[in-house]
Coordinates of C-alpha atoms in Angstrom, one line a residue:
M1 CA 0.0 0.0 0.0
R2 CA 1.3 3.4 -0.9
I3 CA 1.6 6.2 1.7
S4 CA 1.7 9.8 0.5
A5 CA 4.7 11.9 1.4
R6 CA 2.6 14.4 3.3
L7 CA 0.9 11.7 5.3
L8 CA 4.2 9.9 6.1
S9 CA 5.1 12.4 8.8
S10 CA 1.8 11.9 10.5
V11 CA 2.1 8.1 10.5
V12 CA 5.7 8.1 11.8
Q13 CA 4.9 10.6 14.6
R14 CA 1.5 9.0 15.3
R15 CA -0.1 12.4 14.9
P16 CA -3.4 13.1 13.1
F17 CA -3.6 14.4 9.5
Y18 CA -4.9 17.9 9.9
V19 CA -6.6 19.6 6.9
T20 CA -8.6 22.9 7.0
T21 CA -10.8 25.2 5.0
P22 CA -10.8 28.9 5.9
I23 CA -13.7 29.8 8.2
F24 CA -16.3 31.4 5.9
Y25 CA -17.4 35.0 6.4
V26 CA -21.2 35.1 7.1
N27 CA -22.1 38.5 5.7
A28 CA -24.2 36.7 3.0
A29 CA -25.3 33.2 2.0
P30 CA -22.7 30.7 0.7
H31 CA -22.0 30.5 -3.0
I32 CA -20.3 28.0 -5.4
G33 CA -16.8 29.3 -4.5
H34 CA -17.3 28.5 -0.8
L35 CA -18.6 25.0 -1.6
Y36 CA -15.6 24.4 -3.9
T37 CA -13.1 25.2 -1.1
A38 CA -15.0 22.8 1.2
V39 CA -15.2 19.9 -1.3
V40 CA -11.5 20.2 -2.2
A41 CA -10.6 19.9 1.5
D42 CA -13.0 17.0 1.9
A43 CA -11.6 15.2 -1.2
I44 CA -8.1 15.5 0.4
Q45 CA -9.2 14.0 3.7
R46 CA -11.2 11.2 2.0
F47 CA -8.2 10.2 -0.1
E48 CA -6.0 10.1 3.0
K49 CA -8.5 7.8 4.7
L50 CA -8.5 5.6 1.6
T51 CA -4.8 5.2 1.5
N52 CA -4.4 4.8 5.3
P53 CA -7.6 3.8 7.0
D54 CA -6.0 3.8 10.4
C55 CA -4.9 7.4 10.2
K56 CA -6.8 9.8 12.5
I57 CA -8.2 12.8 10.5
I58 CA -8.9 16.2 11.8
F59 CA -10.8 18.2 9.2
S60 CA -11.9 21.6 10.3
T61 CA -14.2 24.3 8.8
G62 CA -16.5 26.9 10.3
T63 CA -17.7 30.5 10.1
D64 CA -16.0 33.9 10.7
E65 CA -18.6 36.0 12.5
H66 CA -17.0 39.2 13.7
G67 CA -16.3 42.5 12.0
T68 CA -17.9 45.6 10.4
K69 CA -19.6 43.8 7.5
I70 CA -21.4 41.4 10.0
Q71 CA -22.6 44.4 11.9
Q72 CA -24.0 45.9 8.7
A73 CA -25.5 42.7 7.4
A74 CA -27.3 42.0 10.7
A75 CA -28.7 45.6 10.7
R76 CA -30.0 45.1 7.1
A77 CA -31.6 41.9 8.2
N78 CA -33.1 43.6 11.3
Q79 CA -31.5 41.1 13.6
S80 CA -29.1 41.1 16.4
P81 CA -25.5 40.2 15.3
Q82 CA -25.6 36.9 17.3
D83 CA -29.0 35.8 15.8
Y84 CA -27.9 36.7 12.4
C85 CA -24.6 34.7 12.8
D86 CA -26.5 31.7 14.2
A87 CA -28.8 31.6 11.1
M88 CA -26.0 32.1 8.6
S89 CA -23.7 29.6 10.3
K90 CA -26.5 27.0 10.1
E91 CA -26.7 27.6 6.3
Y92 CA -23.1 26.6 5.9
R93 CA -23.5 23.4 8.1
D94 CA -26.7 22.5 6.1
L95 CA -24.9 23.0 2.8
F96 CA -21.9 20.9 3.8
K97 CA -24.2 18.1 4.9
E98 CA -26.0 18.2 1.6
F99 CA -22.8 17.9 -0.3
H100 CA -21.1 15.2 1.9
V101 CA -18.4 17.4 3.4
E102 CA -17.5 15.3 6.4
Y103 CA -15.7 17.7 8.7
T104 CA -14.7 16.6 12.2
D105 CA -14.9 20.1 13.7
F106 CA -17.0 23.2 12.9
V107 CA -15.6 26.2 14.7
R108 CA -17.3 29.6 15.1
T109 CA -15.5 32.8 16.1
T110 CA -18.3 33.6 18.5
E111 CA -17.7 30.5 20.6
E112 CA -16.3 30.7 24.1
R113 CA -13.4 28.3 23.3
H114 CA -12.3 30.5 20.4
L115 CA -12.5 33.7 22.4
R116 CA -10.1 32.1 25.0
A117 CA -7.8 31.0 22.2
V118 CA -7.6 34.4 20.6
K119 CA -7.0 36.3 23.9
H120 CA -4.3 33.8 24.8
F121 CA -2.6 34.1 21.4
W122 CA -2.7 37.9 21.6
K123 CA -1.0 37.8 25.0
E124 CA 1.7 35.5 23.5
L125 CA 2.4 38.0 20.8
K126 CA 2.4 40.9 23.3
D127 CA 4.7 39.0 25.7
Q128 CA 7.2 38.5 22.9
D129 CA 7.1 42.3 22.2
Y130 CA 5.7 41.9 18.7
I131 CA 2.6 44.1 19.5
Y132 CA 2.8 47.8 20.3
K133 CA 0.4 50.7 20.3
A134 CA 0.7 53.6 17.8
K135 CA -1.3 56.1 15.8
Y136 CA -2.0 54.5 12.4
S137 CA -3.3 56.0 9.2
G138 CA -4.0 54.3 5.9
W139 CA -6.5 53.2 3.3
Y140 CA -9.0 50.8 4.7
S141 CA -11.4 48.5 2.8
V142 CA -14.6 47.6 4.7
N143 CA -15.4 44.8 2.2
D144 CA -11.9 43.3 2.5
E145 CA -11.7 44.0 6.3
A146 CA -8.1 45.1 5.6
F147 CA -5.8 48.0 5.3
V148 CA -4.4 48.4 1.8
P149 CA -1.0 49.8 1.1
E150 CA -1.3 53.1 -0.9
A151 CA 0.8 51.6 -3.7
H152 CA -1.9 49.0 -4.1
T153 CA -4.7 51.5 -4.6
R154 CA -5.9 53.5 -7.6
E155 CA -8.5 56.2 -8.4
E156 CA -11.6 55.3 -10.3
V157 CA -14.3 57.6 -11.6
T158 CA -17.9 56.5 -10.7
D159 CA -21.3 58.0 -10.8
D160 CA -20.5 59.4 -7.4
G161 CA -17.3 61.0 -8.5
K162 CA -13.7 59.9 -7.9
V163 CA -13.1 57.1 -5.4
R164 CA -10.1 55.1 -4.5
V165 CA -10.2 51.3 -4.7
S166 CA -8.0 48.4 -3.9
V167 CA -6.0 47.2 -7.0
E168 CA -6.3 43.6 -5.7
S169 CA -10.0 43.3 -5.0
G170 CA -11.5 46.4 -6.7
N171 CA -13.3 47.3 -3.5
K172 CA -13.6 50.9 -2.3
V173 CA -11.1 52.1 0.3
E174 CA -11.4 55.0 2.7
W175 CA -8.7 57.0 4.4
T176 CA -8.6 56.1 8.1
E177 CA -6.6 57.6 11.0
E178 CA -6.9 56.0 14.5
N179 CA -4.9 54.7 17.5
N180 CA -4.4 51.0 17.0
Y181 CA -2.2 48.1 18.1
M182 CA 0.4 47.2 15.6
F183 CA 2.2 43.9 14.8
R184 CA 5.9 43.9 13.8
L185 CA 5.4 42.1 10.5
S186 CA 8.5 43.8 9.1
A187 CA 10.6 41.7 11.6
F188 CA 9.7 38.5 9.8
K189 CA 10.8 39.1 6.2
T190 CA 13.8 36.8 6.4
H191 CA 11.9 34.1 8.3
L192 CA 9.1 34.2 5.7
K193 CA 11.6 33.9 2.9
N194 CA 13.1 30.9 4.5
W195 CA 9.7 29.3 5.0
L196 CA 8.8 29.8 1.4
K197 CA 12.0 28.1 0.3
T198 CA 10.5 24.8 1.3
D199 CA 9.6 22.9 -1.8
G200 CA 5.8 22.4 -2.1
V201 CA 5.0 24.6 1.0
V202 CA 2.6 26.5 -1.3
Q203 CA 0.8 24.8 -4.2
P204 CA 0.3 25.2 -7.1
A205 CA 3.7 26.6 -8.0
K206 CA 2.1 29.7 -9.6
F207 CA 0.9 30.9 -6.2
H208 CA 4.1 29.9 -4.5
N209 CA 6.0 32.2 -6.9
Q210 CA 3.5 35.0 -6.2
L211 CA 3.9 34.8 -2.5
Q212 CA 7.7 34.8 -2.9
E213 CA 7.4 38.0 -4.9
M214 CA 5.2 39.5 -2.3
V215 CA 7.7 38.8 0.5
A216 CA 10.5 40.2 -1.6
D217 CA 8.5 43.4 -2.0
D218 CA 8.6 45.7 1.1
V219 CA 5.2 47.1 0.2
Y220 CA 3.7 43.9 1.6
L221 CA 5.7 43.8 4.8
P222 CA 5.1 47.0 6.8
D223 CA 4.0 46.7 10.4
I224 CA 0.3 46.0 10.3
S225 CA -2.6 47.2 12.4
V226 CA -4.1 44.3 14.5
S227 CA -6.8 46.2 16.2
R228 CA -9.6 48.7 15.5
P229 CA -11.3 51.2 17.9
A230 CA -14.2 49.3 19.6
S231 CA -16.4 52.4 18.8
R232 CA -16.1 51.5 15.1
V233 CA -16.0 47.7 15.4
H234 CA -18.0 46.7 18.4
W235 CA -19.0 43.2 17.1
A236 CA -15.6 41.7 17.8
I237 CA -13.3 40.3 20.5
R238 CA -11.9 43.0 22.8
V239 CA -8.2 43.4 23.2
P240 CA -7.1 42.0 26.6
D241 CA -6.8 44.8 29.2
D242 CA -8.1 47.4 26.7
E243 CA -11.8 47.5 26.2
E244 CA -11.5 50.4 23.8
Q245 CA -9.9 48.3 21.2
S246 CA -11.2 45.3 19.2
I247 CA -8.9 42.6 17.8
Y248 CA -8.4 42.7 14.1
V249 CA -10.9 40.4 12.4
W250 CA -8.2 38.5 10.4
L251 CA -6.0 37.9 13.5
D252 CA -9.2 36.7 15.3
A253 CA -10.1 34.4 12.3
L254 CA -6.7 32.8 11.7
V255 CA -6.4 31.6 15.3
N256 CA -9.4 29.3 14.6
Y257 CA -6.8 26.7 13.3
L258 CA -5.3 26.6 16.8
T259 CA -8.7 26.6 18.5
V260 CA -9.6 23.3 16.8
C261 CA -6.4 21.7 18.2
G262 CA -7.5 22.5 21.8
Y263 CA -5.2 25.5 22.2
P264 CA -4.3 27.0 24.6
D265 CA -5.1 23.9 26.9
D266 CA -2.0 21.8 26.6
E267 CA -3.7 18.7 28.0
L268 CA -6.5 19.0 25.5
M269 CA -4.0 19.5 22.6
K270 CA -2.2 16.4 23.8
S271 CA -5.4 14.3 23.9
R272 CA -6.0 15.3 20.3
G273 CA -2.6 14.0 19.2
R274 CA -0.9 17.4 19.0
P275 CA -2.1 18.0 15.4
W276 CA -0.4 21.3 15.0
P277 CA 1.0 22.3 12.6
A278 CA -1.7 21.8 10.0
D279 CA -0.8 19.6 7.2
V280 CA -2.8 21.4 4.6
H281 CA -4.7 24.8 4.6
V282 CA -7.0 25.0 1.6
V283 CA -7.6 28.6 0.7
G284 CA -8.8 30.8 -2.2
K285 CA -6.3 33.0 -3.9
D286 CA -8.0 36.1 -2.7
I287 CA -6.9 35.3 0.9
M288 CA -3.5 33.9 0.1
K289 CA -1.7 37.0 1.5
F290 CA -3.4 36.5 4.9
H291 CA -2.5 32.8 5.1
G292 CA 0.9 33.0 3.3
I293 CA 2.3 36.1 5.0
Y294 CA 0.3 37.2 8.1
W295 CA -0.5 33.8 9.5
P296 CA 3.0 32.2 9.4
A297 CA 4.4 35.5 10.8
F298 CA 1.9 35.5 13.7
L299 CA 2.9 31.9 14.4
M300 CA 6.6 32.6 14.2
A301 CA 6.1 35.5 16.6
A302 CA 4.3 33.2 19.1
R303 CA 7.2 30.6 18.7
R304 CA 5.0 28.1 16.9
A305 CA 5.5 26.2 13.7
A306 CA 4.2 27.6 10.5
P307 CA 1.7 25.4 8.5
R308 CA 3.2 22.5 6.5
A309 CA 1.4 23.5 3.3
L310 CA -1.0 25.9 1.7
L311 CA -3.1 24.6 -1.1
V312 CA -4.3 27.7 -3.0
H313 CA -7.1 27.6 -5.6
A314 CA -8.3 30.1 -8.2
H315 CA -11.9 31.4 -8.4
W316 CA -15.1 30.2 -9.9
T317 CA -16.5 32.9 -12.2
A318 CA -20.0 33.6 -13.5
R319 CA -20.1 34.9 -17.0
G320 CA -16.4 35.5 -16.8
A321 CA -16.4 37.6 -13.7
K322 CA -15.3 36.6 -10.2
M323 CA -18.3 35.5 -8.0
S324 CA -18.8 38.1 -5.3
K325 CA -21.5 38.6 -2.7
S326 CA -21.1 42.3 -3.0
A327 CA -21.2 42.3 -6.8
G328 CA -24.5 40.2 -6.7
N329 CA -23.3 37.7 -9.3
A330 CA -22.7 34.8 -6.8
A331 CA -24.2 31.5 -8.0
R332 CA -25.5 29.7 -5.0
P333 CA -25.5 25.9 -4.8
R334 CA -29.2 25.8 -3.8
D335 CA -30.1 27.6 -7.0
A336 CA -28.9 24.7 -9.2
P337 CA -31.6 22.7 -10.9
P338 CA -32.8 20.2 -8.4
A339 CA -32.3 17.2 -10.7
A340 CA -28.7 18.3 -11.4
A341 CA -27.7 19.3 -7.8
R342 CA -26.2 15.9 -7.0
A343 CA -23.7 16.5 -9.8
L344 CA -22.5 19.9 -8.5
R345 CA -19.8 18.4 -6.3
Y346 CA -18.6 16.3 -9.3
L347 CA -18.6 19.3 -11.6
L348 CA -16.6 21.5 -9.2
L349 CA -13.8 18.9 -8.7
R350 CA -13.9 17.7 -12.3
E351 CA -13.7 21.1 -14.0
A352 CA -11.4 23.3 -11.9
T353 CA -7.6 23.1 -12.2
L354 CA -6.7 25.0 -8.9
A355 CA -4.2 27.3 -10.7
D356 CA -6.8 28.9 -13.1
D357 CA -10.2 30.3 -12.8
A358 CA -13.1 28.1 -13.9
N359 CA -16.4 29.4 -15.3
Y360 CA -19.7 28.0 -13.8
S361 CA -23.0 27.7 -15.8
E362 CA -26.1 25.6 -15.3
T363 CA -25.7 24.4 -18.9
K364 CA -22.3 23.0 -18.1
L365 CA -23.6 21.3 -15.0
I366 CA -26.4 19.6 -16.8
N367 CA -24.3 18.5 -19.8
T368 CA -21.6 17.1 -17.5
A369 CA -24.2 15.3 -15.4
N370 CA -25.9 13.7 -18.4
S371 CA -22.8 12.8 -20.3
E372 CA -20.7 11.3 -17.5
L373 CA -22.8 10.4 -14.5
A374 CA -26.0 9.4 -16.3
D375 CA -24.7 7.9 -19.5
T376 CA -21.0 6.9 -19.1
L377 CA -21.2 5.6 -15.5
G378 CA -24.9 5.2 -14.7
N379 CA -26.0 3.5 -17.9
L380 CA -23.1 0.9 -17.7
A381 CA -23.9 0.2 -14.0
S382 CA -27.7 -0.3 -14.6
R383 CA -27.2 -2.5 -17.7
S384 CA -24.6 -4.8 -16.2
T385 CA -26.4 -5.3 -12.9
G386 CA -30.0 -5.3 -14.2
A387 CA -32.3 -8.3 -14.6
A388 CA -32.2 -8.2 -18.4
L389 CA -28.5 -9.2 -18.6
N390 CA -27.9 -10.4 -15.1
P391 CA -31.1 -12.1 -13.9
R392 CA -29.2 -14.1 -11.3
A393 CA -27.9 -10.9 -9.7
E394 CA -24.3 -12.1 -9.6
F395 CA -20.8 -10.9 -9.9
P396 CA -19.8 -13.9 -11.9
A397 CA -16.4 -15.6 -11.4
L398 CA -13.9 -15.7 -14.3
P399 CA -13.5 -19.2 -15.7
D400 CA -10.7 -21.3 -14.4
P401 CA -8.0 -21.0 -17.0
H402 CA -7.5 -24.8 -16.7
A403 CA -11.1 -25.8 -16.9
A404 CA -14.2 -25.6 -19.1
G405 CA -14.8 -22.0 -20.1
A406 CA -11.2 -21.1 -20.6
A407 CA -11.8 -20.9 -24.3
Q408 CA -14.4 -18.2 -23.8
L409 CA -12.1 -16.2 -21.6
A410 CA -9.3 -16.5 -24.1
R411 CA -11.5 -15.4 -27.0
C412 CA -12.8 -12.5 -25.1
R413 CA -9.4 -11.4 -23.9
S414 CA -8.0 -11.6 -27.5
L415 CA -10.3 -8.8 -28.7
Q416 CA -8.8 -5.3 -28.9
P417 CA -11.5 -3.5 -26.8
T418 CA -11.0 -6.1 -24.0
Q419 CA -7.2 -5.7 -24.1
A420 CA -7.4 -1.9 -24.1
L421 CA -9.8 -1.9 -21.1
M422 CA -7.9 -4.4 -19.1
R423 CA -4.6 -2.7 -19.7
E424 CA -5.9 0.8 -18.8
L425 CA -7.7 -0.5 -15.7
E426 CA -4.6 -2.2 -14.4
L427 CA -2.7 1.2 -14.7
L428 CA -5.6 3.3 -13.4
P429 CA -5.0 3.1 -9.6
E430 CA -1.3 4.2 -9.9
I431 CA -2.2 7.0 -12.3
C432 CA -5.0 8.3 -10.0
H433 CA -2.9 8.0 -6.9
K434 CA -0.4 10.4 -8.4
H435 CA -3.1 12.8 -9.4
Y436 CA -4.7 12.8 -6.0
T437 CA -1.4 13.2 -4.3
N438 CA -0.7 16.3 -6.4
Y439 CA -4.3 17.6 -5.8
Q440 CA -5.1 17.3 -9.5
F441 CA -8.6 16.0 -9.0
Y442 CA -9.7 16.8 -12.6
K443 CA -6.9 14.6 -13.9
A444 CA -8.0 11.7 -11.7
V445 CA -11.6 12.1 -13.0
D446 CA -10.3 12.3 -16.6
A447 CA -8.5 9.0 -16.1
V448 CA -11.5 7.3 -14.6
I449 CA -13.9 8.5 -17.4
R450 CA -11.4 7.4 -20.0
V451 CA -11.5 3.9 -18.6
L452 CA -15.3 4.0 -18.3
H453 CA -15.5 5.0 -22.0
L454 CA -13.4 1.9 -22.8
A455 CA -15.7 -0.2 -20.7
N456 CA -18.7 1.0 -22.6
L457 CA -16.9 0.3 -25.9
F458 CA -16.0 -3.2 -24.6
F459 CA -19.7 -3.7 -23.6
E460 CA -21.0 -2.6 -27.0
T461 CA -18.4 -4.7 -28.9
L462 CA -19.1 -8.0 -27.0
K463 CA -22.9 -7.5 -27.2
P464 CA -23.9 -9.3 -23.9
W465 CA -27.6 -8.9 -24.8
E466 CA -26.9 -11.3 -27.7
L467 CA -24.9 -13.7 -25.6
K468 CA -27.8 -13.8 -23.2
K469 CA -30.0 -15.3 -25.9
K470 CA -27.6 -18.3 -26.4
P471 CA -27.3 -20.8 -23.5
E472 CA -24.0 -22.1 -25.0
C473 CA -22.6 -18.5 -24.5
Q474 CA -23.2 -18.3 -20.8
K475 CA -19.5 -18.6 -19.9
E476 CA -18.7 -15.8 -22.3
L477 CA -21.5 -13.7 -20.9
D478 CA -20.0 -14.3 -17.4
V479 CA -16.6 -13.1 -18.7
V480 CA -18.2 -9.9 -20.0
L481 CA -20.1 -9.2 -16.8
H482 CA -17.1 -9.9 -14.6
I483 CA -14.9 -7.5 -16.5
T484 CA -17.6 -4.9 -16.5
L485 CA -18.4 -5.2 -12.8
E486 CA -14.7 -5.3 -11.9
T487 CA -14.3 -2.0 -13.8
L488 CA -17.2 -0.5 -11.9
R489 CA -15.8 -1.7 -8.6
I490 CA -12.3 -0.2 -9.2
C491 CA -13.6 3.0 -10.7
S492 CA -16.0 3.5 -7.8
I493 CA -13.4 3.0 -5.1
I494 CA -11.2 5.6 -6.9
L495 CA -14.1 8.1 -7.2
Q496 CA -15.0 8.0 -3.5
P497 CA -13.2 11.3 -2.8
I498 CA -14.9 13.0 -5.7
V499 CA -18.5 11.7 -5.4
P500 CA -18.8 9.7 -2.2
D501 CA -22.6 9.3 -2.4
I502 CA -22.6 8.1 -6.0
A503 CA -19.6 5.8 -5.5
K504 CA -21.3 4.3 -2.5
M505 CA -24.4 3.5 -4.5
V506 CA -22.3 1.5 -7.0
L507 CA -20.3 -0.3 -4.3
D508 CA -23.5 -1.1 -2.4
R509 CA -25.1 -2.4 -5.5
L510 CA -22.1 -4.8 -6.0
L511 CA -22.3 -5.7 -2.3
I512 CA -18.7 -4.7 -1.7
P513 CA -18.0 -4.9 2.0
E514 CA -17.2 -1.7 3.8
N515 CA -13.7 -3.0 4.7
A516 CA -13.0 -3.7 1.1
R517 CA -13.3 -0.2 -0.3
N518 CA -9.9 1.2 0.6
W519 CA -7.2 2.1 -1.9
N520 CA -5.3 -1.1 -1.7
D521 CA -8.5 -3.0 -2.6
C522 CA -8.4 -1.4 -6.1
E523 CA -4.7 -1.7 -6.9
V524 CA -4.8 -5.2 -8.4
P525 CA -7.7 -6.3 -10.8
S526 CA -9.3 -9.7 -10.1
W527 CA -7.7 -11.3 -13.2
N528 CA -4.3 -10.6 -11.8
L529 CA -5.1 -12.3 -8.4
K530 CA -4.4 -15.9 -7.7
D531 CA -7.0 -16.2 -4.9
A532 CA -10.7 -15.8 -5.0
V533 CA -10.9 -15.4 -8.8
H534 CA -13.2 -18.4 -9.2
E535 CA -15.8 -17.4 -6.6
T536 CA -19.1 -16.1 -7.9
K537 CA -20.7 -13.5 -5.6
K538 CA -24.2 -12.1 -5.2
I539 CA -25.0 -8.4 -6.0
Q540 CA -28.2 -6.5 -5.1
S541 CA -31.1 -7.3 -7.4
G542 CA -33.9 -5.1 -8.6
K543 CA -34.1 -1.9 -10.7
F544 CA -31.0 0.3 -10.4
V545 CA -30.8 3.9 -11.5
L546 CA -27.6 5.6 -10.4
F547 CA -28.1 9.0 -11.9
P548 CA -31.2 9.9 -13.9
R549 CA -30.7 12.1 -16.9
V550 CA -31.5 15.8 -16.4
Y551 CA -34.1 17.2 -18.7
V552 CA -34.6 20.9 -19.1
D553 CA -38.2 20.6 -20.1
K554 CA -40.9 17.9 -20.7
G555 CA -40.5 18.3 -24.5
E556 CA -36.9 17.2 -24.3
R557 CA -37.8 14.2 -22.2
K558 CA -40.5 13.1 -24.8
A559 CA -38.2 13.6 -27.7
S560 CA -35.5 11.5 -25.9
A561 CA -38.0 8.8 -25.2
K562 CA -39.1 8.6 -28.9
T563 CA -35.5 8.3 -30.2
G564 CA -34.2 6.1 -27.4

């Protein structure tokens, strides 16, 4: 069994594998981009469990509930900030449940355990003399909840006249002068450079290079404000021993990764296997600076290890523009056509390449669902397990190569579609293992779909519906069914991190035991095994529809029925 390099350290040290999403800001309902971050992290932790079922996983997500934007959103909703946050946080939990995001910890910044962690972390920074009080002035973006260096702003002309905006986000900035606490970020330039020298600490390489350029540029490394006057930001955690100041929302939010570990309670952290540092932080490229500069610097100042890796992903766009709550173009998962919603997780992991933006549309969702889940995978599964071709509901054994039936096996294996399918299926686990390890989910799906296309070609070439009519061809039919079902078994094990619910349906249909669905169970096809090849097994009987085709309207359904 293979063990990924990033998991090896966890195994050797008997520590959990710790993967995170950022905690999501609750100023509006979740959109496709938030779901994408969550399913990427979920796919990572599912793959780790497949490759090492005994590894303990900590997978954290949650909601960021403090700051000016939350105050404003709650006021617009005519709710108290806490009631508003409770409702919005529930939306995220419900969404993740619907799309099979199996986190182990959901943290909220309004929780008591998090408040303790943030205040303790602040004191650690203060005790190390990395926090000091000073008068601060600069351009502040309410939408980004961040001060923006003047060199990274520009003037724009709008209907309201000239305004200054952030070059990075396009959001409006306002000149702000106030007494704040400052963090000595400038003291960590060399430390950050050294951290970023580690190969693979930021993936993909495109974003690693960008972070290295930022750290080399002094514009990104001035001392930064880590508090705001409580009179301006009252919905926030107060600075210890200074009720007139609120802790900067990003410092507050980033500490959530330690909160999950049991920090600052050393006994609690020990009982959880001392999971820090995190193995993988999954973040969008718009918050890369906070996770790739501020967060490791905060940790270094507190004399704690920086994260082992950042996995940064690009954005999902709508009509070519970045999805944004403030811009009003955010596609929400709940807005997807109900019949196609089950395919949304598949589309997100199948289409995006991490390094480049991907464009979302309902048309793409429906076409992908029909072409790959309904036709390529679903149709093959229903035909090979249905009563018409498999009335005994069996996963037939391959004929003993030294007994009656060997001729049928030999004839079937001599055909080019059979040879192509068997060859590619034997290589598939190794290919997909590499893609998963490199977080290239779309390549893993590409490889699986290619094999499933070969399986459909094999099925059509061998014509099992004709073999079914001839009793003398039963052995040959068994060969066809075995190879087809073995293809479905292996492909479904591999697809579990991508579409856990759909993969489970196929594996349940084939009556594959729960303890036989791990990665090493798919590495060797049955025809390469010396044991258990000649044992016929039962599968579930009855009608089986894995994924119904999605029809835009009734007319399309009728037209399909007439031509089908």
